[in-house]
Short mmCIF file of C-alpha atoms and ligand atoms in Angstrom, two decimals:
data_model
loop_
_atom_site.label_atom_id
_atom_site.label_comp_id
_atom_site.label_asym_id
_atom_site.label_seq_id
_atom_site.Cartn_x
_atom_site.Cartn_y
_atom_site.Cartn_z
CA UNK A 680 3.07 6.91 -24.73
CA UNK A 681 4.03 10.19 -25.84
CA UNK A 682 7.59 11.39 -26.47
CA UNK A 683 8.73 15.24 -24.60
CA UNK A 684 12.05 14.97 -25.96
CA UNK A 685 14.17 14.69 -27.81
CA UNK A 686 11.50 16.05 -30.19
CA UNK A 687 7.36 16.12 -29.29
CA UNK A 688 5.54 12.99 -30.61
CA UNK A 689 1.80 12.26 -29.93
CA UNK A 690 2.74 8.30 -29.61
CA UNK A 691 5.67 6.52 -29.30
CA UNK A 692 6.82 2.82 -28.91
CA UNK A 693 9.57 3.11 -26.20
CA UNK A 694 11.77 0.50 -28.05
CA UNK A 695 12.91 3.53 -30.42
CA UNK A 696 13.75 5.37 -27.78
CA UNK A 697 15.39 2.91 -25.36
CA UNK A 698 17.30 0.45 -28.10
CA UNK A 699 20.29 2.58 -28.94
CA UNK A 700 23.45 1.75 -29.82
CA UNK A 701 25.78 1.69 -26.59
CA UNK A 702 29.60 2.11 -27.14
CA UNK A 703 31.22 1.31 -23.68
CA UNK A 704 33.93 3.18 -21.90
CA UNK A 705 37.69 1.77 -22.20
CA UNK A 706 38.13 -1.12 -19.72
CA UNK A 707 35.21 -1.71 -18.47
CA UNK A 708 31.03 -2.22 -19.46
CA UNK A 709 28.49 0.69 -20.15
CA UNK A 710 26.73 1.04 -16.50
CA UNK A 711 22.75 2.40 -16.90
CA UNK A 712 21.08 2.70 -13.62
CA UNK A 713 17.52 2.28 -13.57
CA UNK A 714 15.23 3.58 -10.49
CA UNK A 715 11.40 4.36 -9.87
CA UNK A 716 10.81 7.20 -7.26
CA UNK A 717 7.62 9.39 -6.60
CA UNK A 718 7.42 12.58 -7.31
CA UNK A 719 8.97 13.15 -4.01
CA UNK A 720 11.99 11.27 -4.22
CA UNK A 721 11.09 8.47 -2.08
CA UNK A 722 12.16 5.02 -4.01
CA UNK A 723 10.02 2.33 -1.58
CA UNK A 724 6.64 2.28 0.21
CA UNK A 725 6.56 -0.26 2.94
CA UNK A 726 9.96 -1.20 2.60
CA UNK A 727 9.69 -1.96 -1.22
CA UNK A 728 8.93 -0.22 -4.61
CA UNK A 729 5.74 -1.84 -5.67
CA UNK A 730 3.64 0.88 -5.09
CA UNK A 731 5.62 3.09 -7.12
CA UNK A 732 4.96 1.29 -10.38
CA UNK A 733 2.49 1.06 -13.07
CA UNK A 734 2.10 -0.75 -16.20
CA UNK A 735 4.67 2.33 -18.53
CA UNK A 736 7.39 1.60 -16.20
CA UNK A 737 6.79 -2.19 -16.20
CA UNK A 738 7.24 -1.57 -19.84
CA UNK A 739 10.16 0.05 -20.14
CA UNK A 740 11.96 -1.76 -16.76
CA UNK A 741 11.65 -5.04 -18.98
CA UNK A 742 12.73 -2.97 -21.89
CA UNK A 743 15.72 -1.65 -20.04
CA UNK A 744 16.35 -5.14 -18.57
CA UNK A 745 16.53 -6.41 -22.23
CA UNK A 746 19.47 -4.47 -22.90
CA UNK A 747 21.33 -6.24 -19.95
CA UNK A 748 24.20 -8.52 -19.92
CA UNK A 749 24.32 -8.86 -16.59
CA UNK A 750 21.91 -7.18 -14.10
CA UNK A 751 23.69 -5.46 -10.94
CA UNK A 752 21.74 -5.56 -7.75
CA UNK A 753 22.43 -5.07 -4.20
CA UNK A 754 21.60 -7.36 -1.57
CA UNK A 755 19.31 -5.66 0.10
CA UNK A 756 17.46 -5.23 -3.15
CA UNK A 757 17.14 -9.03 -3.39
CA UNK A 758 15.78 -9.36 0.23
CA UNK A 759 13.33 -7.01 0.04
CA UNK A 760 11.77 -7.44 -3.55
CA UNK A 761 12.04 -10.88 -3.55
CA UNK A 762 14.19 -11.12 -6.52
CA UNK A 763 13.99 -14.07 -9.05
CA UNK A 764 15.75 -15.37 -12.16
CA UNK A 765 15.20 -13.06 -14.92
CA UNK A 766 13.12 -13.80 -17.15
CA UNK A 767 12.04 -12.20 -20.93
CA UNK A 768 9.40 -13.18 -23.99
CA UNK A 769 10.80 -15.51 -26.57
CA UNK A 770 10.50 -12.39 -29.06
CA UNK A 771 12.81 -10.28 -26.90
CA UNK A 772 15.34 -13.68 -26.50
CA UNK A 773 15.45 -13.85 -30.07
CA UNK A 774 16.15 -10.56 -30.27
CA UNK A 775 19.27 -10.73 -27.95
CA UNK A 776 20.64 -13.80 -29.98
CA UNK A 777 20.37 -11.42 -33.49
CA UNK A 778 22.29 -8.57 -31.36
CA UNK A 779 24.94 -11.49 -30.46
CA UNK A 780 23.64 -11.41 -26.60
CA UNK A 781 23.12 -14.45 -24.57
CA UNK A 782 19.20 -15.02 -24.49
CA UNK A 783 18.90 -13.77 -20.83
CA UNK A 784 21.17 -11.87 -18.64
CA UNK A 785 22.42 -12.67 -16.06
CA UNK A 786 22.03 -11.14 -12.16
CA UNK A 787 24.94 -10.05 -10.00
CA UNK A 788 24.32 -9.48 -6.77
CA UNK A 789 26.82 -7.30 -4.43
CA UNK A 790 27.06 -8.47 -1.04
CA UNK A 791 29.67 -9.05 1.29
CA UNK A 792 27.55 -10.76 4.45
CA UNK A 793 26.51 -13.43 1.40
CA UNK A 794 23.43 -13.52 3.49
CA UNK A 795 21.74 -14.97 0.76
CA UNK A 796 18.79 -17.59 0.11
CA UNK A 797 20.62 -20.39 -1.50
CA UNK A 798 17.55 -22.51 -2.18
CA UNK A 799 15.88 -19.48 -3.70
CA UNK A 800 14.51 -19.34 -7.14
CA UNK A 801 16.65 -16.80 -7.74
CA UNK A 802 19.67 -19.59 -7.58
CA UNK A 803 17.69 -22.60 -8.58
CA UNK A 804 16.53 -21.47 -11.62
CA UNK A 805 18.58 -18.83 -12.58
CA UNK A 806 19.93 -20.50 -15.78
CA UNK A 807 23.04 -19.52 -16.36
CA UNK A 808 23.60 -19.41 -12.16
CA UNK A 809 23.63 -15.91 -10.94
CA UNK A 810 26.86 -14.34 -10.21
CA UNK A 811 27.83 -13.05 -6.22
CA UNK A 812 29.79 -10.18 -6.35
CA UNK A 813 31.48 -10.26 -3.15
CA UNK A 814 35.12 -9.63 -1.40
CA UNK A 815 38.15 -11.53 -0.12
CA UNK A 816 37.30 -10.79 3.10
CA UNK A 817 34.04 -12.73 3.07
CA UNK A 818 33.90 -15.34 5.07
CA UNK A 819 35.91 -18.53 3.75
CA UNK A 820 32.92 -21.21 4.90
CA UNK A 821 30.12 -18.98 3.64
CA UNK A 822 31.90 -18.53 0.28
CA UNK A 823 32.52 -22.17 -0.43
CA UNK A 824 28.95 -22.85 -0.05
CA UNK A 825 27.74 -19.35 -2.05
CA UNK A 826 30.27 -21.03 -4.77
CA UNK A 827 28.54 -24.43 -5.21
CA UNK A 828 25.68 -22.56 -6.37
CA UNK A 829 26.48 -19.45 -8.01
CA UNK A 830 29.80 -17.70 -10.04
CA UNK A 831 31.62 -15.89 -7.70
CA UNK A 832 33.24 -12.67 -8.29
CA UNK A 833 35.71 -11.35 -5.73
CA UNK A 834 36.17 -7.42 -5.81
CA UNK A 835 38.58 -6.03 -3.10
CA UNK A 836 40.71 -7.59 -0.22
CA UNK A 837 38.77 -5.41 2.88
CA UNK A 838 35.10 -5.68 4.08
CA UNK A 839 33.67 -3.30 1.48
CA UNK A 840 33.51 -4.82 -2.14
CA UNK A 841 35.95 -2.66 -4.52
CA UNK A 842 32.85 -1.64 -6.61
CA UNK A 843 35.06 -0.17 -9.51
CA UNK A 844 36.93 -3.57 -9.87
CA UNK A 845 33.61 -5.52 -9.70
CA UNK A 846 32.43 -3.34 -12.62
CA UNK A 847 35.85 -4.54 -14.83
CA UNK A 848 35.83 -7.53 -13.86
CA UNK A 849 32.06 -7.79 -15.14
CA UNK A 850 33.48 -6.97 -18.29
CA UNK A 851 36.07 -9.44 -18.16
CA UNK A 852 33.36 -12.08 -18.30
CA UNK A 853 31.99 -10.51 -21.08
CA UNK A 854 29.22 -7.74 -20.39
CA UNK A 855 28.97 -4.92 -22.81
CA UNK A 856 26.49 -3.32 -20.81
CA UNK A 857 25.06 -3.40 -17.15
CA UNK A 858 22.26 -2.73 -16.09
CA UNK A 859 22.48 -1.89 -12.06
CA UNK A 860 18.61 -1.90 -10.04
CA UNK A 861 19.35 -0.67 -7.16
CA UNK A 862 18.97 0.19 -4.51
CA UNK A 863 20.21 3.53 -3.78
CA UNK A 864 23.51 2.95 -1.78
CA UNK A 865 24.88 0.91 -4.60
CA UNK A 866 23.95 3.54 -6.67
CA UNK A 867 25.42 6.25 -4.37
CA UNK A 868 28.74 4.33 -4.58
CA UNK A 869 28.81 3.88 -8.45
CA UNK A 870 27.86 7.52 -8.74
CA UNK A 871 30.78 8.29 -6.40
CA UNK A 872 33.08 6.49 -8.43
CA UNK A 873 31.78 8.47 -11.12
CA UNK A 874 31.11 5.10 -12.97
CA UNK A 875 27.22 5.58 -14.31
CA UNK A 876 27.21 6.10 -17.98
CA UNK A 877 22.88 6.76 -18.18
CA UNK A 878 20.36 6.91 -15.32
CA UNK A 879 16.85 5.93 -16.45
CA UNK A 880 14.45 7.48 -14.07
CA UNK A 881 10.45 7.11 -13.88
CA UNK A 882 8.95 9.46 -11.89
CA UNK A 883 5.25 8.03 -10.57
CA UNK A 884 2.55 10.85 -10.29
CA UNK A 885 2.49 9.63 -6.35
CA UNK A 886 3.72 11.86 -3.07
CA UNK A 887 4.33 8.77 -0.46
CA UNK A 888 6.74 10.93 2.15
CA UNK A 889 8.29 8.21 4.59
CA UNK A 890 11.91 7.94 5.31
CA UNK A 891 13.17 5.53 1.92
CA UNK A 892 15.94 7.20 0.68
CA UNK A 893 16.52 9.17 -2.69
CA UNK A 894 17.63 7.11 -5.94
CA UNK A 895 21.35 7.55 -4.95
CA UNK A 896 22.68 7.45 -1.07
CA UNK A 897 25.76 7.85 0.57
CA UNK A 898 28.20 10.67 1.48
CA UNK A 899 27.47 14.13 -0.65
CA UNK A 900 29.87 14.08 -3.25
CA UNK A 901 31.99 16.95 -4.20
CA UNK A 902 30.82 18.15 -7.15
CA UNK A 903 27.47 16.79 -8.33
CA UNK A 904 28.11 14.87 -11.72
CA UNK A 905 26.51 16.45 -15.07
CA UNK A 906 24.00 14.50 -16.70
CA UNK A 907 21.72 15.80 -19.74
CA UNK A 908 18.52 14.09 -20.93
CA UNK A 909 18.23 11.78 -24.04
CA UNK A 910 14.69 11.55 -24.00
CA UNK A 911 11.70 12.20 -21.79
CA UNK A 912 8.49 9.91 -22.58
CA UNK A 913 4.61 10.45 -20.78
CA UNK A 914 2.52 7.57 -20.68
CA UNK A 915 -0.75 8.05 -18.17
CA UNK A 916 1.33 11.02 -16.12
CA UNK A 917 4.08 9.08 -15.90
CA UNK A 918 8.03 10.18 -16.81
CA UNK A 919 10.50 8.42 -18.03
CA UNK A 920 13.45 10.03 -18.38
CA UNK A 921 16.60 8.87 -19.92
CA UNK A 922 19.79 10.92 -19.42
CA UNK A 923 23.62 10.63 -19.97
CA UNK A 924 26.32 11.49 -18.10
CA UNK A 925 28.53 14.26 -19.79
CA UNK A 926 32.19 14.81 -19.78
CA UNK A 927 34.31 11.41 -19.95
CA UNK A 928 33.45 8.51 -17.55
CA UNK A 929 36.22 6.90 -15.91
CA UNK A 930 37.59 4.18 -16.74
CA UNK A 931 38.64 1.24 -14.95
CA UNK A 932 41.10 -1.91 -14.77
CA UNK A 933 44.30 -2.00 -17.18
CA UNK A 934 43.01 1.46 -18.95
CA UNK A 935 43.09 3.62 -15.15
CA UNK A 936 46.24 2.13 -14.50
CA UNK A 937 47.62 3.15 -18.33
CA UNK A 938 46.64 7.08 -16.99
N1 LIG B 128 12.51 2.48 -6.40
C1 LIG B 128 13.37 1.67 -6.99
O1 LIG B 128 13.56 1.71 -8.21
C2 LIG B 128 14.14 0.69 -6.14
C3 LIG B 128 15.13 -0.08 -6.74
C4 LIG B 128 15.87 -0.95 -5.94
C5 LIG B 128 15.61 -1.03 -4.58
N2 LIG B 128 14.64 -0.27 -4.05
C6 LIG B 128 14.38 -0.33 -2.58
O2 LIG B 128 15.57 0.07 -1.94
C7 LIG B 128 15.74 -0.65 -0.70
C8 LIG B 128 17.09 -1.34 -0.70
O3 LIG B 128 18.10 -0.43 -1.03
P1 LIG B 128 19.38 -0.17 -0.11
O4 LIG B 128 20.01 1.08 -0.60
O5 LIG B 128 18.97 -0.27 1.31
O6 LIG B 128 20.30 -1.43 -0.37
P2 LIG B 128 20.98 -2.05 -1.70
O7 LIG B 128 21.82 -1.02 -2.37
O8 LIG B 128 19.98 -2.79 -2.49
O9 LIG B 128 21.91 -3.16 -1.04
C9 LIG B 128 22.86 -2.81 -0.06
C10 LIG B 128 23.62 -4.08 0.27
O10 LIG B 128 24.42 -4.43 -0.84
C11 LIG B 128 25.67 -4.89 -0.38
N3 LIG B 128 26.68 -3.91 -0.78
C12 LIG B 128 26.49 -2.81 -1.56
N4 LIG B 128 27.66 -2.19 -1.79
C13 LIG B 128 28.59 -2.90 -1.11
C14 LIG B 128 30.01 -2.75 -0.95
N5 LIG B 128 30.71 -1.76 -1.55
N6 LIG B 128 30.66 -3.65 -0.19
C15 LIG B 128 29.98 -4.65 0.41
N7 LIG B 128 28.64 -4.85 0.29
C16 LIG B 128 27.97 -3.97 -0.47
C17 LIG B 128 25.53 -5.08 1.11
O11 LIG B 128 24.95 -6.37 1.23
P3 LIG B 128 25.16 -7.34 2.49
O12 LIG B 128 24.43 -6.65 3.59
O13 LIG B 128 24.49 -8.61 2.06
O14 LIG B 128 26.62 -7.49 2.72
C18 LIG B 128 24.56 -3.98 1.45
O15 LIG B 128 23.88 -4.22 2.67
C19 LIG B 128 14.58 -1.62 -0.65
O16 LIG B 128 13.56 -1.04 0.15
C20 LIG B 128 14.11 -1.71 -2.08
O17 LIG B 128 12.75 -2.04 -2.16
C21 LIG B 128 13.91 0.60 -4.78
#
């Protein structure tokens, strides 16, 4: 792998560039939103991103996912990919335990049909159980059942899931940083709600046209939000970028209702 920027190195190990301290907003968790698209834009082929990957962003989507307390998906997400329990090397768990993490993080998942596979892997063997991120408004019989088998997190009375309360109340139980995966109109919201700290992007060397969406969907916002890179790495025409949002994040929970 070779480093672009900050600075140009011939090889570099993408742990230096991807373990950095993380200080998190006021009231609520760092929020890093990690995507894959090709070159133009398009972030699935066939209905999922397989074909968009290759062994550097393997690498660094397990690096990123390292980072995690809790992993933020969205349903659809889950569906399609097939999600599972997380899972990392012993090495990396170790890790985590020296940086006072939990060995694994966890996965949320946002939904509010909770049209989920209960006897999944991803809630079998998810140890700790996964977390459902869901709203009041969900239905009562559905939830009971979602709640044998997984935490439940209620966001928002209505149908749609108060996404800037989920994110505090992830930090209530404890995450220091999220990691969020997608797919793009839970990252269009958290963008809207200005509430993405870093966007990790890998950009395959592939054109595959088609109709997926970008890495962000929804409703054009008003201003587009700044972001300037942290680092840039090649491996095999492959780039990963890193970059950081600039100006102040918002914050969320008791510290937006102090302002
Ligand atoms: N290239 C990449 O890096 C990448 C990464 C991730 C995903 N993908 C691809 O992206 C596609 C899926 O993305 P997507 O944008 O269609 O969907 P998504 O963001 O993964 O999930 C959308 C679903 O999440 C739930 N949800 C999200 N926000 C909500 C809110 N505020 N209130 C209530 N529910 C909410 C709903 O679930 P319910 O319907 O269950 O209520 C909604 O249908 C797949 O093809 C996947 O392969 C690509």
């Amino acid at each position: 792998m070779r480093l672009l920027l900050p600075e140009h190195r011939p090889s570099v190990e993408p742990e230096e560039v991807y373990l950095t301290e993380r200080e998190p907003p006021a009231g609520r968790p760092w929020v890093l939103v990690n995507m894959v698209t090709s070159l133009d834009g398009a972030t699935a082929v066939g209905g999922r991103s397989g074909a968009l990957g290759s062994p550097a962003d393997r690498r660094v989507f397990h690096l990123i996912r390292s980072l995690a307390d809790i992993i933020l998906v969205g349903a659809a997400t889950v569906r399609a990919e097939g999600y599972g329990p997380p899972r990392l090397d012993d090495r990396v768990q170790e890790a985590r335990l020296l940086r006072g993490q939990a060995p694994l993080p966890r996965l949320a998942v946002v939904t509010s049909r909770l049209d989920l596979d209960l006897g999944a892997a991803l809630i079998t063997e998810s140890d700790p159980a996964p977390i459902v991120v869901t709203t009041a408004h969900a239905p009562r019989a559905r939830r009971v059942e979602v709640a044998r088998v997984a935490d439940l997190v209620l966001a928002g009375q209505g149908e749609r899931i108060d996404l800037r309360e989920a994110v505090g109340l992830l930090g209530e139980l404890g995450a220091s940083v999220v990691v969020c995966e997608g797919g793009a109109s839970l990252n269009g919201q958290l963008f809207e709600l200005d509430l993405v700290d870093e966007l990790c992007l890998t950009l395959a060397p592939l054109v595959a046209v088609g109709a997926s969406n970008r890495a962000a969907h929804g409703p054009e916002l008003d201003r587009p939000l700044g972001f300037e890179p942290a680092s840039l790495i090649e491996a095999d025409g492959v780039l990963l970028l890193r970059a950081l949002r600039t100006g102040p994040p918002a914050p969320t929970g008791a510290a937006a209702d102090a302002q």
